[in-house]
Short mmCIF file of C-alpha atoms and ligand atoms in Angstrom, two decimals:
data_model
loop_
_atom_site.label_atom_id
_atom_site.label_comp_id
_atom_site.label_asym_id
_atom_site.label_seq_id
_atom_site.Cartn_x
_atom_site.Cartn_y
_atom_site.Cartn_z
CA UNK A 115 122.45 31.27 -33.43
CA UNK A 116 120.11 33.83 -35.12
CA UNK A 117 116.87 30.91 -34.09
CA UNK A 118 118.03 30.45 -30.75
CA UNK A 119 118.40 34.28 -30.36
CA UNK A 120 114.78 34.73 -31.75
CA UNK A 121 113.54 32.34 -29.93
CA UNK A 122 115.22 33.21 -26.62
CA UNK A 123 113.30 36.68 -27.49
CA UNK A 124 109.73 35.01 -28.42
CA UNK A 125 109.99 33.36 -24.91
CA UNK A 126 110.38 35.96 -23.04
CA UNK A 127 108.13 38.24 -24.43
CA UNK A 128 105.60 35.44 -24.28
CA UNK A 129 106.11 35.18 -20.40
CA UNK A 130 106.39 38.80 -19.69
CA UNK A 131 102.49 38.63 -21.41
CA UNK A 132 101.56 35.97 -19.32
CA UNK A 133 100.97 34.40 -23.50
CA UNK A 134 100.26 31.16 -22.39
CA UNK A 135 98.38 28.34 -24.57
CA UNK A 136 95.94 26.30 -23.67
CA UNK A 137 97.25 23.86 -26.81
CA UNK A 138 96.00 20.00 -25.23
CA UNK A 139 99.31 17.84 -25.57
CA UNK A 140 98.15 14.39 -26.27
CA UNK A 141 100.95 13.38 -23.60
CA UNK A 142 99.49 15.23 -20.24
CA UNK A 143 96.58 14.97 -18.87
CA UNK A 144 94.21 18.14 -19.47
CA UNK A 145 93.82 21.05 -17.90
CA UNK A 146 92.10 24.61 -18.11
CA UNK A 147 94.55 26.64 -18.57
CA UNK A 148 92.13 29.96 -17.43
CA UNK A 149 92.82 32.79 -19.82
CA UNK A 150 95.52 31.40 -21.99
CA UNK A 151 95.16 31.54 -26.03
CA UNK A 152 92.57 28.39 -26.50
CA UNK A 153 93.24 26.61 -29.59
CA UNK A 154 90.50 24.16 -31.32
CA UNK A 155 91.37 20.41 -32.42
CA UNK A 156 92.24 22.41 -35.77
CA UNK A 157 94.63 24.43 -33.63
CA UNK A 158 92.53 27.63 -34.81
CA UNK A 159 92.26 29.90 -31.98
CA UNK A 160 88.61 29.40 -30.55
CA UNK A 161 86.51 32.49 -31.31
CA UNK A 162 82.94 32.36 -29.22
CA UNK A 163 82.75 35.42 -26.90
CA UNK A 164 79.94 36.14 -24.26
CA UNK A 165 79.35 32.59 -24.76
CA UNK A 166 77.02 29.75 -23.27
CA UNK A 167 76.82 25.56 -23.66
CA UNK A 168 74.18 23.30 -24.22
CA UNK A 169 74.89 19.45 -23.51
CA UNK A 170 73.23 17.15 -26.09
CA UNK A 171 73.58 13.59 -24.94
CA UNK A 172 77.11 13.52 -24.33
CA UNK A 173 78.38 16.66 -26.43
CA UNK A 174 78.70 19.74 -25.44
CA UNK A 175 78.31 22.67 -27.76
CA UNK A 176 79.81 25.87 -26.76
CA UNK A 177 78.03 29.33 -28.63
CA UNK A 178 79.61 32.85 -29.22
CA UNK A 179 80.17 35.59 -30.85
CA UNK A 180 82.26 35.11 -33.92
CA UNK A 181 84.23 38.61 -33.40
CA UNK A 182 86.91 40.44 -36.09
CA UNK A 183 89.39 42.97 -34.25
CA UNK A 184 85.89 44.66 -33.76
CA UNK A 185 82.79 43.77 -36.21
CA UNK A 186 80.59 41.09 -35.35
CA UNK A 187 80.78 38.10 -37.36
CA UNK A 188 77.77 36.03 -36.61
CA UNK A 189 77.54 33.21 -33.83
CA UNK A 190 79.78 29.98 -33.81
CA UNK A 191 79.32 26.79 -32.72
CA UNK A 192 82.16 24.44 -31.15
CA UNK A 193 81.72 20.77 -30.07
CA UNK A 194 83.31 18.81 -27.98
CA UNK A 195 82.78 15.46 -24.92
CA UNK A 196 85.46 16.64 -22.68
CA UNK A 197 84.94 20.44 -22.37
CA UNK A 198 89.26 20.65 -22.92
CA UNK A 199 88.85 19.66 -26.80
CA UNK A 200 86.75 22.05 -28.78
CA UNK A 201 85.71 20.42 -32.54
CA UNK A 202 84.85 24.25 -34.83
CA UNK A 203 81.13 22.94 -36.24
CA UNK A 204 81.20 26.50 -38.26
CA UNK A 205 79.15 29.24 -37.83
CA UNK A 206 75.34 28.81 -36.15
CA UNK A 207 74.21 31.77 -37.39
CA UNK A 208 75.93 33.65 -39.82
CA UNK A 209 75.73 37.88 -40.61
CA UNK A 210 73.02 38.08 -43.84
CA UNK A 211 73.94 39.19 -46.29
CA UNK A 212 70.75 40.94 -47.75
CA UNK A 213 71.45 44.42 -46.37
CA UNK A 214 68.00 44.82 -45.29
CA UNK A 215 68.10 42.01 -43.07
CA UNK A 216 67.83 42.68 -39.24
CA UNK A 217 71.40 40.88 -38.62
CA UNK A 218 72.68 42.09 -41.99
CA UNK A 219 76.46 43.07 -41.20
CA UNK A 220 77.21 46.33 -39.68
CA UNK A 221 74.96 45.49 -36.74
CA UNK A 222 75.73 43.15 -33.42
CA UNK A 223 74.80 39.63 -32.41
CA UNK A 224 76.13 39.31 -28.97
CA UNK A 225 75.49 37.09 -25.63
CA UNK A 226 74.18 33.89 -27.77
CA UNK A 227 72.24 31.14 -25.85
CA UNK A 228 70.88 28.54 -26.79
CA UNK A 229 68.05 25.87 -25.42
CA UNK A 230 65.90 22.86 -27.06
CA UNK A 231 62.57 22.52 -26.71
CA UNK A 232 61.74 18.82 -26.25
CA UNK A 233 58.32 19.68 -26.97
CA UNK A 234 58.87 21.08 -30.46
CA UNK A 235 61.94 19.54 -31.02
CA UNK A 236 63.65 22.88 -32.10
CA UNK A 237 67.03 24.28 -30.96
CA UNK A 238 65.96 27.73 -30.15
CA UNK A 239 68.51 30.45 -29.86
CA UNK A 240 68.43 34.33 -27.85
CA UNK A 241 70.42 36.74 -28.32
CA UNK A 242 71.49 40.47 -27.85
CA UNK A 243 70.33 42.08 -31.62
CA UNK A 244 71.82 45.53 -32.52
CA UNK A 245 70.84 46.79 -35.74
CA UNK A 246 73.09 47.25 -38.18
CA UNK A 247 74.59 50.90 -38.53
CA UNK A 248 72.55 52.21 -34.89
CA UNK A 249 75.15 51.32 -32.05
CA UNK A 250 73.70 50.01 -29.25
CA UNK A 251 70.77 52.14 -29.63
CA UNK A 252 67.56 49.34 -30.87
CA UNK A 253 68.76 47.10 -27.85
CA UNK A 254 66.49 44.31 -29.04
CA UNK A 255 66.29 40.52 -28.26
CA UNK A 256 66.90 38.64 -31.32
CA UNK A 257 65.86 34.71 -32.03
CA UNK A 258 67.21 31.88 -33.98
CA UNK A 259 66.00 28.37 -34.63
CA UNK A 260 67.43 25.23 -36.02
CA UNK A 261 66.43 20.87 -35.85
CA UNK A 262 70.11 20.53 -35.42
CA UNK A 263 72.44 22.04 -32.58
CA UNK A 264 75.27 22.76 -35.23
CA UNK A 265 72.87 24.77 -36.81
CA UNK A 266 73.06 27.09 -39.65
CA UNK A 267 69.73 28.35 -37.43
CA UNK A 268 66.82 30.68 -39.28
CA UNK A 269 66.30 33.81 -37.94
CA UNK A 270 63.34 34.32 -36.86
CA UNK A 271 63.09 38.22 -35.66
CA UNK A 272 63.85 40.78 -33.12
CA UNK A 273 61.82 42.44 -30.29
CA UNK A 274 61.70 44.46 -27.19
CA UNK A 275 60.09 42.21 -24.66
CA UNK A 276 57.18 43.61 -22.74
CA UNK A 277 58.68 46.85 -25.01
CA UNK A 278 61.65 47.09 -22.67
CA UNK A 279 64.81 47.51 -24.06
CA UNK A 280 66.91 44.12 -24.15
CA UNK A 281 71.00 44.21 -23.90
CA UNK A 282 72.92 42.29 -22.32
CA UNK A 283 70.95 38.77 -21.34
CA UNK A 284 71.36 34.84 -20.92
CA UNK A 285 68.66 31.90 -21.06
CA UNK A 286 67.38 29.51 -18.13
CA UNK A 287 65.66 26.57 -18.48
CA UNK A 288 64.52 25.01 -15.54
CA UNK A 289 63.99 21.75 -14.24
CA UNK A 290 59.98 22.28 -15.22
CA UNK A 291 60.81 22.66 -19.05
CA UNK A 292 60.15 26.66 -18.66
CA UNK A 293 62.49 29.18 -20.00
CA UNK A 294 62.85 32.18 -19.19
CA UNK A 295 65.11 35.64 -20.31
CA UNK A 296 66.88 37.45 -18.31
CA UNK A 297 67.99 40.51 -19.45
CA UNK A 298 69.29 44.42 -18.84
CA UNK A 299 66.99 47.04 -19.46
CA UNK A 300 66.55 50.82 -19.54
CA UNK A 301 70.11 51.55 -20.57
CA UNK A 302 71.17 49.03 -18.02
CA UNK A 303 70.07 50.13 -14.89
CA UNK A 304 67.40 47.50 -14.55
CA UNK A 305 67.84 44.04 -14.70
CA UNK A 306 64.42 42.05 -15.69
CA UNK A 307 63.03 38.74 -16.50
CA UNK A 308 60.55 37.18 -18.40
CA UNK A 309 59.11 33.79 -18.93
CA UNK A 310 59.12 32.68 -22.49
CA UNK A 311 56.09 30.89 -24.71
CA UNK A 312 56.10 27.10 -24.50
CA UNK A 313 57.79 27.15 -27.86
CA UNK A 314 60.53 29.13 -26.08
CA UNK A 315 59.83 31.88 -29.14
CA UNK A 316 58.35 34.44 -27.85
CA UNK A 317 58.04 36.72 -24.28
CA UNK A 318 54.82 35.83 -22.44
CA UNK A 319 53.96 38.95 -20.21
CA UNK A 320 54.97 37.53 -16.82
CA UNK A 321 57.74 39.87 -16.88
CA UNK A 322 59.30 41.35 -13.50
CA UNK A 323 62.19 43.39 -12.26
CA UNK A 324 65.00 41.50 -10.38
CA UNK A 325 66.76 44.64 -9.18
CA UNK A 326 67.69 48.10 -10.76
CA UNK A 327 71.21 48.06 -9.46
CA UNK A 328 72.73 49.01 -13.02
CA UNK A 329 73.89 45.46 -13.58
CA UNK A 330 74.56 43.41 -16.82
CA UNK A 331 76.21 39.96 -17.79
CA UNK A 332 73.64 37.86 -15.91
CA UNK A 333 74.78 34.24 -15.84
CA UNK A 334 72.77 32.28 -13.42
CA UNK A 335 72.84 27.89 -12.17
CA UNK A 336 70.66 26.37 -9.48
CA UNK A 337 71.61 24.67 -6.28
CA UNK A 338 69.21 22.50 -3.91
CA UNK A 339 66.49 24.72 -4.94
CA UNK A 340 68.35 27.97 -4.68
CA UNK A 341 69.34 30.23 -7.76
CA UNK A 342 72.23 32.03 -8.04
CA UNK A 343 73.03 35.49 -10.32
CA UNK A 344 76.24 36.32 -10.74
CA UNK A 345 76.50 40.18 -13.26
CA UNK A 346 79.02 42.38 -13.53
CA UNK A 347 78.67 46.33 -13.55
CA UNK A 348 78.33 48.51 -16.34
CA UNK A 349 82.16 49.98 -17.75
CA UNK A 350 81.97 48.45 -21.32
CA UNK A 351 84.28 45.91 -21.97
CA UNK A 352 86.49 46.97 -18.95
CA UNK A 353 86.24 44.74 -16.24
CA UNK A 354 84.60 45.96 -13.14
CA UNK A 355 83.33 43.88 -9.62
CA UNK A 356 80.96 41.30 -9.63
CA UNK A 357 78.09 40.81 -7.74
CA UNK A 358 75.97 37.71 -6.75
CA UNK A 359 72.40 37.83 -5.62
CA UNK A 360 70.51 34.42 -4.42
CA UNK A 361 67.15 33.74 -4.47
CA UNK A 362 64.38 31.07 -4.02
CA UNK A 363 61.73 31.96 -6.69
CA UNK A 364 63.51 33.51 -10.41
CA UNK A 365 60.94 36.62 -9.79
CA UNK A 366 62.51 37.26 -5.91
CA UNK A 367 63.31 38.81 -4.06
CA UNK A 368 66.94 38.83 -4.36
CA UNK A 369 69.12 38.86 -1.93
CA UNK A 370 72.63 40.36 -1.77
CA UNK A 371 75.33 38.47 -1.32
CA UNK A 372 79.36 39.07 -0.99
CA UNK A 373 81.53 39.36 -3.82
CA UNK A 374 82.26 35.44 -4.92
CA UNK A 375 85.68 36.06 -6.26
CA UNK A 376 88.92 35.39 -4.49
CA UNK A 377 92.45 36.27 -5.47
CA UNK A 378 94.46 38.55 -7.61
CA UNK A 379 92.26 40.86 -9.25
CA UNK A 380 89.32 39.23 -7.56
CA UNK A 381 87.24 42.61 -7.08
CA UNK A 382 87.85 42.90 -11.31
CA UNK A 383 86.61 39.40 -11.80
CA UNK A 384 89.99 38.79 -12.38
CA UNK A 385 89.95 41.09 -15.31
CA UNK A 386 86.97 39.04 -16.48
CA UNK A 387 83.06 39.78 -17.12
CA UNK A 388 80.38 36.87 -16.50
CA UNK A 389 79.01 35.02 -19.18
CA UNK A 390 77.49 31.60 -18.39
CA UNK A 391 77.53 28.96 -15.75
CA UNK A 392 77.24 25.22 -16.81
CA UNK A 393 76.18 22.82 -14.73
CA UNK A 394 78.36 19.31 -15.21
CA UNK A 395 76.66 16.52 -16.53
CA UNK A 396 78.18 13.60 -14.56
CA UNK A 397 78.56 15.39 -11.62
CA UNK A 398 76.16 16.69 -8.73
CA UNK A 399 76.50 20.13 -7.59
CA UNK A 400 78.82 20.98 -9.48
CA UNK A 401 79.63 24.63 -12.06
CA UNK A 402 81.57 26.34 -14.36
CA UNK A 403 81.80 29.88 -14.03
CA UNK A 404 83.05 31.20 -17.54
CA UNK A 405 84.21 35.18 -17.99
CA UNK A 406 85.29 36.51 -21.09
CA UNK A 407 88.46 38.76 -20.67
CA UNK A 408 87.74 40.98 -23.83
CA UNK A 409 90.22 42.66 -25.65
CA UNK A 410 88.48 45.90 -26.85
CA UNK A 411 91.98 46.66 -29.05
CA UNK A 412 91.21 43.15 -30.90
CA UNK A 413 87.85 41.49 -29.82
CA UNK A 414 88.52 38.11 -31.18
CA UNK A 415 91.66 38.00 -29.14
CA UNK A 416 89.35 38.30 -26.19
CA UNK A 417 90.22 34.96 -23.69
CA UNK A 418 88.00 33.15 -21.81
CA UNK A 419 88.20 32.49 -17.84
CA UNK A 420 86.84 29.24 -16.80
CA UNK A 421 86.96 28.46 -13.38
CA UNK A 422 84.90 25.89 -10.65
CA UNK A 423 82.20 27.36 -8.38
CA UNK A 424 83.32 26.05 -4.82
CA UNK A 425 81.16 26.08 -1.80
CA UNK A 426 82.10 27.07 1.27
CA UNK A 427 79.26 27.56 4.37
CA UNK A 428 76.94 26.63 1.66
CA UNK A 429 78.13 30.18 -0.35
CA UNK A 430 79.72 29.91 -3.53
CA UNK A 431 82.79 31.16 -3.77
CA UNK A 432 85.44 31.62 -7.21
CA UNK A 433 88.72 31.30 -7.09
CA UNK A 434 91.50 32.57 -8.68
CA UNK A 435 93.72 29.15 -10.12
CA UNK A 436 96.04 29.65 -13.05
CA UNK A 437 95.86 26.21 -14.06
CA UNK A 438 93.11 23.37 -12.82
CA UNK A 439 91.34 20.23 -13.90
CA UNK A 440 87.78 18.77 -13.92
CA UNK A 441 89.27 16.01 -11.30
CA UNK A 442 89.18 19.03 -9.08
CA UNK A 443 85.87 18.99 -8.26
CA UNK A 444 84.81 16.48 -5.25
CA UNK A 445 83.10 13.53 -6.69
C1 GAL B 609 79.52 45.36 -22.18
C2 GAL B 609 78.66 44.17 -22.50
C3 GAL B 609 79.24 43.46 -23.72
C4 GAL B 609 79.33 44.47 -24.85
C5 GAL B 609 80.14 45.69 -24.39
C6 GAL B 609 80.23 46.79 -25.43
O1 GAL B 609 79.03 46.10 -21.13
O2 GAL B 609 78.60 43.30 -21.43
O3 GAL B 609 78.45 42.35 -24.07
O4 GAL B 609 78.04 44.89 -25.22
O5 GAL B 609 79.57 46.26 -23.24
O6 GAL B 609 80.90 47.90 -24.92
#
């Protein structure tokens, strides 16, 4: 009586929360299940925040921040072949601890991304540095390397690039082999890029403004020659609307386009902020737009939004589905 009572309880809470899982039965098919609690084949809740994926032949390796209920806990690594089932490979790069270390705990690693260079044959990873003990205040690129995707990756160091400050900022690599980092700079109001070094470890100085609309979260793909940048605004970990620029050159101009989101909460990103876009490897044309939903009260508890990039009139357009499958996309 007292279990069926508690559990009768559990339930309800859990639906009044909207608490649902995203636990993969073996039984039913998969399915996103887009901001659920998202447990790994160790049915550990997955913890990789302002994330981004890398294919490797046929497995796909999702990065993040490792978060506590706030501190930042280094960057972890997740495999897996179907994008539903996510394998924990540890942490990529973990906090140092040698408290003079640039990424020595007390500081931030956040927004990792990671490439390979086919020429060097490295796995080279950017990210969002803070120093530990100053805030937000160095806002500094940081970069990691590894031979292996799983990692643990060296780090390397820390700059400003071009001496601009570097927050919030994701990685392209284009169909030419050239990389390039695109980040927010001077406090946020200005969005930049920069090509990187062949070895993808350094900023060369072909370094340009994209717009200086006071826009972060940059998470770009490319479509029959056309790239798109999707960022949010600048409230913190609150969500705010996002905005979506298209262009047919990475250095512009930019052009302005609608909001892509449609649904409930569609002009909050559905409560979400940007964080990558990955391109499917069996499949032409097609995305993933992923959001984190953070949690501010308990950052690892932050969830993540996945959800397909639809065209319609050749515009890409997000929306809103509770539940959905990669079957969904047109083959
Ligand atoms: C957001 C940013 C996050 C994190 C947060 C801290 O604007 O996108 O990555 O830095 O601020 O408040």
């Amino acid at each position: 009586m007292r279990f069926l009572f508690t559990s009768v309880i559990l339930g309800t809470i859990a639906m009044l929360s909207g608490c649902q899982t995203q636990k993969q039965s073996p039984k039913q098919p998969p399915q996103f299940n887009t901001g659920a609690l998202w447990y790994d084949t160790n049915h550990e809740v997955i913890n990789a925040h302002g994330g981004g994926l890398l294919l490797v032949n046929k497995t796909y390796f999702w990065y993040g921040e490792k978060r506590g209920t706030s501190a930042s806990e280094g960057v972890s690594v997740y495999s897996s072949k179907d994008l539903y089932h996510w394998k924990n490979e540890g942490l990529a790069l973990p906090k140092s601890n040698d408290p003079n270390s640039e990424i020595a705990v007390g500081g931030l690693i956040e927004r990792p991304k990671v490439i390979y260079n086919t020429k060097t044959k490295k796995y080279v990873m950017w990210f969002h540095l803070e120093l530990p003990n100053q805030g937000y205040k160095a806002a500094r690129a940081g970069i990691a390397i590894s031979d292996t995707p799983t990692g643990p990756f060296r780090y390397l160091k820390s700059f400003r690039p071009n001496g601009n400050m570097s927050r919030d900022m994701t990685l392209y690599l284009d169909d030419d082999g050239s990389a390039y980092h695109i980040y927010s700079a001077r406090e946020n109001y200005d969005l930049r890029i920069v090509k990187l070094t062949d070895d993808y470890l350094d900023a060369t100085q072909q370094d340009s403004l994209l717009f200086s609309n006071h826009r972060e979260a940059p998470a770009i793909f490319k479509k029959n020659h056309l790239y798109y940048l999707i960022t949010s605004g600048c409230t913190g970990w609150e969500p705010n609307q996002a905005s979506l620029h298209v262009a047919s050159s990475l250095f512009g101009p930019w052009k302005l386009l609608d909001d892509p989101m449609q649904g409930p909460l569609a002009n909050k990103t559905f409560g979400g902020q940007s964080t990558y876009i990955l391109p499917l490897k069996d499949k032409k044309n097609a995305f993933i737009f992923m959001a984190d939903k953070w949690n501010p009260k308990d950052l690892k508890d932050s969830r993540y939004l996945w959800l397909p990039i639809e065209f319609e009139n050749n515009q890409p357009v997000i929306k809103w589905q509770e539940q959905w499958q990669l079957s969904s996309y047109n083959p």
